[in-house]
CSV table of C-alpha atoms in Angstrom, one decimal:
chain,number,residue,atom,x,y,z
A,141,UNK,CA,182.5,-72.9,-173.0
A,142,UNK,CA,184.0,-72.0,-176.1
A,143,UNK,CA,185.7,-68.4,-175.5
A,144,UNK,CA,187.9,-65.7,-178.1
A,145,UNK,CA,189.8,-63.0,-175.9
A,146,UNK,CA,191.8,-59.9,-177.5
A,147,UNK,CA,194.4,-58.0,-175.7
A,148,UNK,CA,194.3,-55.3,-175.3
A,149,UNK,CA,190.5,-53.7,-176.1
A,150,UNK,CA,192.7,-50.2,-177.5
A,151,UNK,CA,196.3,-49.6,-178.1
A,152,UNK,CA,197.6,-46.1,-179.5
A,153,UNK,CA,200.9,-46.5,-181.4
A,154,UNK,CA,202.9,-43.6,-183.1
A,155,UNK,CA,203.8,-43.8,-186.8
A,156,UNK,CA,206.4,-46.5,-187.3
A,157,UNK,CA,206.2,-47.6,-183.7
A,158,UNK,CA,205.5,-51.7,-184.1
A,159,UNK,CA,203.6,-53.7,-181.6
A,160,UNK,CA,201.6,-56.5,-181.6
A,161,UNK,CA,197.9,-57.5,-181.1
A,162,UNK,CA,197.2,-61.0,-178.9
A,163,UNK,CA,194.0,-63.5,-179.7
A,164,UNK,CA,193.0,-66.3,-176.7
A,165,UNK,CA,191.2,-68.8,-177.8
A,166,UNK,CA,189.6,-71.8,-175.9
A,167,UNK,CA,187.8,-74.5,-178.3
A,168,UNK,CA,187.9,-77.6,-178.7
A,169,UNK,CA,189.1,-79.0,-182.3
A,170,UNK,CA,190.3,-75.6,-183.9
A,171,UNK,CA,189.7,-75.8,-187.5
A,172,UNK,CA,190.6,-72.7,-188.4
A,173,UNK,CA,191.9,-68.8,-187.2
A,174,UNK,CA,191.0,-66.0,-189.3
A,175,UNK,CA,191.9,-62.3,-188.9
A,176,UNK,CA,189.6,-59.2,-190.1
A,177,UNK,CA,190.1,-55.0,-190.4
A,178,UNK,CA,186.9,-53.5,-189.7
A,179,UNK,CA,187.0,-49.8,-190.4
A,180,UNK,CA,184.3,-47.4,-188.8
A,181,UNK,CA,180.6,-48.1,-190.2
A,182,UNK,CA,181.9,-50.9,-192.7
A,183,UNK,CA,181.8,-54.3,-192.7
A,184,UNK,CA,185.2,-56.6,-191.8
A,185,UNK,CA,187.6,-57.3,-194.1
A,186,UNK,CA,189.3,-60.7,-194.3
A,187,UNK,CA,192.9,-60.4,-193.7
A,188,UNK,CA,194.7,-64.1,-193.2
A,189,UNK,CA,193.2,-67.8,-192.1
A,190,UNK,CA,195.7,-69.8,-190.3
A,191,UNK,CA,195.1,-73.2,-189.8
A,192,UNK,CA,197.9,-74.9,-187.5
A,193,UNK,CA,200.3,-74.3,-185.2
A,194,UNK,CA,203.4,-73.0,-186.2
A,195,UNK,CA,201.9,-71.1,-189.3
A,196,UNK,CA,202.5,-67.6,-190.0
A,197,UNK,CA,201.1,-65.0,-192.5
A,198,UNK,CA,202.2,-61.6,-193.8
A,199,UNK,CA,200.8,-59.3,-195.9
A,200,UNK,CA,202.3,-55.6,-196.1
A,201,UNK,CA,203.1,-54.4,-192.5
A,202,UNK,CA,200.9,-57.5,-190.8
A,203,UNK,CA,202.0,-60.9,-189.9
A,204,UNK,CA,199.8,-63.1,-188.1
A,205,UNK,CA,201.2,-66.0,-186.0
A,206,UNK,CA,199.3,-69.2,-184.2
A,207,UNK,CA,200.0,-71.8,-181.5
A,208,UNK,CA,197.9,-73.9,-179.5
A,209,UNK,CA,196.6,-71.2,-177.4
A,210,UNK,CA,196.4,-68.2,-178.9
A,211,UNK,CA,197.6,-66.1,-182.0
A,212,UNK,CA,199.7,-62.7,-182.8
A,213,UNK,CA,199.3,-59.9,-185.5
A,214,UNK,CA,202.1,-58.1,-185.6
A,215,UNK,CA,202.3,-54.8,-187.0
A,216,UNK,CA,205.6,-53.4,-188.2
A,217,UNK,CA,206.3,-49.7,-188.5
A,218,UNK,CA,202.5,-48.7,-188.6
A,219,UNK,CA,201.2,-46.4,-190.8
A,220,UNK,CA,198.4,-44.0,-189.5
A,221,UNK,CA,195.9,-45.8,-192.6
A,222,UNK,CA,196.3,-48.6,-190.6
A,223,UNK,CA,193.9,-47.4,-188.1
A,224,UNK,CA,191.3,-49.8,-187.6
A,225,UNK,CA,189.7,-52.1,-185.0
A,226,UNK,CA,191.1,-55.4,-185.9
A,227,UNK,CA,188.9,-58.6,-185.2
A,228,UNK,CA,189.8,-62.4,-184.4
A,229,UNK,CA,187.7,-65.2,-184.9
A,230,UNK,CA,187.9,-68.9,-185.1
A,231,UNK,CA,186.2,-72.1,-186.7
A,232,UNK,CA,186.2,-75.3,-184.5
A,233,UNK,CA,185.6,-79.0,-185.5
A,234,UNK,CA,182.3,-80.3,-184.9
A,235,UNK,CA,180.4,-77.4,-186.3
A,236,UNK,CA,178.2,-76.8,-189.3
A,237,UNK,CA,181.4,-75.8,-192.1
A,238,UNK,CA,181.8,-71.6,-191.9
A,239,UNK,CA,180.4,-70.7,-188.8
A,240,UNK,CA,182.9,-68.3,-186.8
A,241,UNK,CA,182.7,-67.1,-183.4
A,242,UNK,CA,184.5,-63.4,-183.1
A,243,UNK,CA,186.6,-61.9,-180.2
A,244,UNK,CA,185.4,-58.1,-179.2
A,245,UNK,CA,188.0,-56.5,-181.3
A,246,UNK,CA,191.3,-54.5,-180.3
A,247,UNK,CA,191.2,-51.0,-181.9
A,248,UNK,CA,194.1,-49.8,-183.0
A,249,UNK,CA,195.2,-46.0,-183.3
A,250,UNK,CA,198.3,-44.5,-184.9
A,251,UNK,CA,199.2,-41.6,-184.8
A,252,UNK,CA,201.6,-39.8,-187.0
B,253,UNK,CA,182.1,-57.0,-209.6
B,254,UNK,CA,180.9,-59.9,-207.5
B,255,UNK,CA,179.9,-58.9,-203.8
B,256,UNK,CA,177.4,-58.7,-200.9
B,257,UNK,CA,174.8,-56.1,-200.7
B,258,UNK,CA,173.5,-54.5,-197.8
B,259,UNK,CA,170.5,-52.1,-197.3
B,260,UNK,CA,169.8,-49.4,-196.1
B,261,UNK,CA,172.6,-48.4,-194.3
B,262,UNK,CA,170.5,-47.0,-191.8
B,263,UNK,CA,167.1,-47.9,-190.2
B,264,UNK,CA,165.2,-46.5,-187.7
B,265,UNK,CA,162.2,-48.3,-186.2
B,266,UNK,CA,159.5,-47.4,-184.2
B,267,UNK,CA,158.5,-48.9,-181.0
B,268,UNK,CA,156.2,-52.4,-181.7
B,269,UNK,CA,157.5,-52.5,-185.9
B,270,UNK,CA,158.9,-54.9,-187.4
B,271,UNK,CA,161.7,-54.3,-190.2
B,272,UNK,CA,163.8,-55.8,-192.6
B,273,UNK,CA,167.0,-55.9,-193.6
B,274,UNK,CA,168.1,-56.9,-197.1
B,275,UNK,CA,170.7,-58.8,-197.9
B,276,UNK,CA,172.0,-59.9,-201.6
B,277,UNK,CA,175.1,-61.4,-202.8
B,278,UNK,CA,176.6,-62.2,-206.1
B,279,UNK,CA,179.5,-64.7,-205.6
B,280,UNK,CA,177.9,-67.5,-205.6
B,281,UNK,CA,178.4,-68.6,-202.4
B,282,UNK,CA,176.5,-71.5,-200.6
B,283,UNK,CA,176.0,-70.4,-197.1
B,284,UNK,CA,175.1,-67.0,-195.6
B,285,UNK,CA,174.9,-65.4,-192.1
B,286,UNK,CA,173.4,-62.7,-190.0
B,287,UNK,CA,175.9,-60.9,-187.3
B,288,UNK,CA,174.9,-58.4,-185.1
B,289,UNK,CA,177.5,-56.4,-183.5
B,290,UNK,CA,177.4,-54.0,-180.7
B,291,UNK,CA,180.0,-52.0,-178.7
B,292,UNK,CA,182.8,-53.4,-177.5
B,293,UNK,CA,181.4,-56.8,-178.1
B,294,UNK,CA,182.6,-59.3,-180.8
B,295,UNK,CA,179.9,-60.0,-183.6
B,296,UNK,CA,177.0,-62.5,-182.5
B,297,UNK,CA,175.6,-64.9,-184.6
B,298,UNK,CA,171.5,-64.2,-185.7
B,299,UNK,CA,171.0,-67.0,-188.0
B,300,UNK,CA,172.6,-68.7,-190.6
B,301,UNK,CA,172.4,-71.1,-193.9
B,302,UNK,CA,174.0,-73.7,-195.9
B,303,UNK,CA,171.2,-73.8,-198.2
B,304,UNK,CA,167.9,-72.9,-200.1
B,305,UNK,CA,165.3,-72.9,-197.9
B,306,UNK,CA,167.3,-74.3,-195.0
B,307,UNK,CA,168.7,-72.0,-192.1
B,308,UNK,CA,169.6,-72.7,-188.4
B,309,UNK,CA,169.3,-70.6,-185.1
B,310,UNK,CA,172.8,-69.0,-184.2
B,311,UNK,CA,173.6,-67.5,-180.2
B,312,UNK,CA,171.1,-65.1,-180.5
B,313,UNK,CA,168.5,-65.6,-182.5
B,314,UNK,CA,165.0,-64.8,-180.2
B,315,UNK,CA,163.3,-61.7,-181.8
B,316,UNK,CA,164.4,-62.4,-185.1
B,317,UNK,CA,163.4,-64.3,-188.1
B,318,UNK,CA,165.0,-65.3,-191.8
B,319,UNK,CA,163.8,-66.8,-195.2
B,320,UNK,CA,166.4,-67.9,-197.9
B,321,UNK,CA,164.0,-68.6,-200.7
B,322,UNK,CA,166.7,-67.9,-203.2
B,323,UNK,CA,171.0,-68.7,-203.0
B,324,UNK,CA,171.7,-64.8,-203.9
B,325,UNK,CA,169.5,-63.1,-201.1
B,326,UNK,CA,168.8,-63.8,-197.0
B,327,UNK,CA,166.9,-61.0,-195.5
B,328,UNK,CA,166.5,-60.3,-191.7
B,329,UNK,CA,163.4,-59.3,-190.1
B,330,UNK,CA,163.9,-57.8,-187.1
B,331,UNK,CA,160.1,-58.3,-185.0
B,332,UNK,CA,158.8,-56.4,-182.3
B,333,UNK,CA,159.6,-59.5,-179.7
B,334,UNK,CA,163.4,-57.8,-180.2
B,335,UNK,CA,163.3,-55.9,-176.9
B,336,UNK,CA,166.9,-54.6,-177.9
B,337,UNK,CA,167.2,-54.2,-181.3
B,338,UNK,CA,169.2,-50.7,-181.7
B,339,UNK,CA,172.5,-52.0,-183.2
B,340,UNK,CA,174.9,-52.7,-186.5
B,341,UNK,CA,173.8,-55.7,-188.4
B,342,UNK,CA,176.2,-57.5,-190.5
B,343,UNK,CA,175.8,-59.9,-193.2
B,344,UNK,CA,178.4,-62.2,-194.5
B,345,UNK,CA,179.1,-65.5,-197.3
B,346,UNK,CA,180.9,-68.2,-198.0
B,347,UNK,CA,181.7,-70.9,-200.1
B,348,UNK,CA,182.1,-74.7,-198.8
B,349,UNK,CA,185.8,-75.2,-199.1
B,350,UNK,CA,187.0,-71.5,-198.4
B,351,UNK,CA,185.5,-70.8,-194.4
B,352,UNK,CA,186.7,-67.3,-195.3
B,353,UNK,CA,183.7,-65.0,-194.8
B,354,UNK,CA,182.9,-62.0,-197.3
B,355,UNK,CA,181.1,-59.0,-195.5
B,356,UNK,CA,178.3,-56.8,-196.8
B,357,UNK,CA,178.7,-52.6,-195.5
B,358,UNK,CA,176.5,-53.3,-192.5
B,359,UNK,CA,173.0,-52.1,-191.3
B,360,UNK,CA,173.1,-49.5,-188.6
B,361,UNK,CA,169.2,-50.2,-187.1
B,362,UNK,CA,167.9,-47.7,-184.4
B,363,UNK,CA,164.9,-47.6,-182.3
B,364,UNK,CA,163.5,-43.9,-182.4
C-alpha cells in the first residue's frame, strides 16, 4: 500500500535555530514530490515539486531535497512567520495526471 | 486575479441535512478535487475531475456526491449517508502539464 510518513508530527524551534523536516514515502513509480505551508484555517500553499533524485529546491530560508526514499525541507535560521504546519505529498505513475496523496503534516513552531 | 473560491467558510449542519459546498475557480484549469482534512491526518481525497461532466471516486468518497456541469465550478454535497461529516473541506486545481495543485480557503463544516 502506497504510504507518505512525516517526522516528526511537531517540532518547536527558537528563532534562528535550523532544523529539518523528513518525508517517507513508499509508491511505486514516483512521478512527482511536492511540498505545501498550510497556515491555520487556510488552504495549502504550494511551496516546491521535485521530480528525481538528487534534486534540490530553495526558496528563502527552505530547501527541499529528494532521494529514493524519502525527502528533506530544511529550514535555515527560522523566522517565527514561518510558523506553519508544513505538508508532503506525492504523485505516482499509473495514476489519473494530478492526483496527490498527502502525509499528516509536521507543524512547525518558532519561537522568538 | 485568477484563483479558487471557496464558500462559506463555515457550515453547520443539522442532523439528517444535506449541504453544499461551493467551489469556483478562475485559472482555467482542467481538473479539480475535493480534500477533506481532519486532525492530525493528511488530506483525503473526496472526488475528483479531469473534465466537464466527468469525475471519479477518490479514498473516501461514500456519503458524498459531485457534479461538474461547468470547467470553472465543482460543488460538494455533503448527504445525510455522511455519518462523520464534521471536518475542513478543501478544494484544489490544476492544469494538465503543471501537477501543482492551487488551493481554495477551505470549508470548515460542523454537525450542530
Amino acid at each position: 500500500e502506497d504510504q507518505v510518513t512525516q517526522s516528526p508530527e511537531a517540532l518547536r524551534l527558537q528563532e534562528g535555530e535550523s532544523s529539518s523536516l523528513n518525508c517517507s514515502y513508499t509508491v511505486s513509480g514516483l512521478r512527482g514530490l511536492f511540498w505545501y505551508r498550510q497556515d491555520p484555517g487556510k488552504g495549502p500553499e504550494f511551496l516546491f515539486t521535485l521530480y528525481s533524485a538528487g534534486e534540490e529546491k530553495e526558496k528563502e530560508r527552505l530547501k527541499a531535497t529528494l532521494t529514493k526514499k524519502e525527502s528533506f525541507l530544511h529550514i535555515t535560521a527560522p523566522k517565527p512567520e514561518d510558523s506553519a504546519t508544513y505538508l508532503c505529498a506525492v504523485h505516482k505513475g499509473g495514476t489519473s495526471y494530478g492526483k496527490l496523496t498527502f502525509g499528516q503534516g509536521t507543524i512547525l513552531t518558532v519561537h522568538p | 486575479d485568477g484563483g479558487i473560491t471557496q464558500s462559506p467558510k463555515y457550515l453547520f449542519r443539522k442532523e439528517g441535512q444535506n449541504v453544499t459546498l461551493s467551489c469556483e475557480q478562475n485559472l482555467n484549469h482542467d481538473a479539480m478535487y475535493w480534500y477533506r482534512q481532519d486532525p492530525g491526518q493528511g488530506l483525503r481525497l473526496i472526488y475528483y475531475s479531469q473534465i466537464v461532466n466527468d469525475f471519479q471516486k477518490g479514498d473516501i468518497a461514500e456519503g458524498y456526491s459531485v457534479s461538474r456541469e461547468k470547467k470553472e465550478s465543482f460543488p460538494l454535497t455533503v448527504t445525510s449517508a455522511q455519518k462523520n461529516p464534521t471536518a475542513f473541506y478543501l478544494c484544489a486545481s490544476s492544469t494538465q502539464v503543471n501537477y501543482g495543485y492551487t488551493f481554495g480557503s477551505g470549508t470548515r463544516l460542523t454537525v450542530v
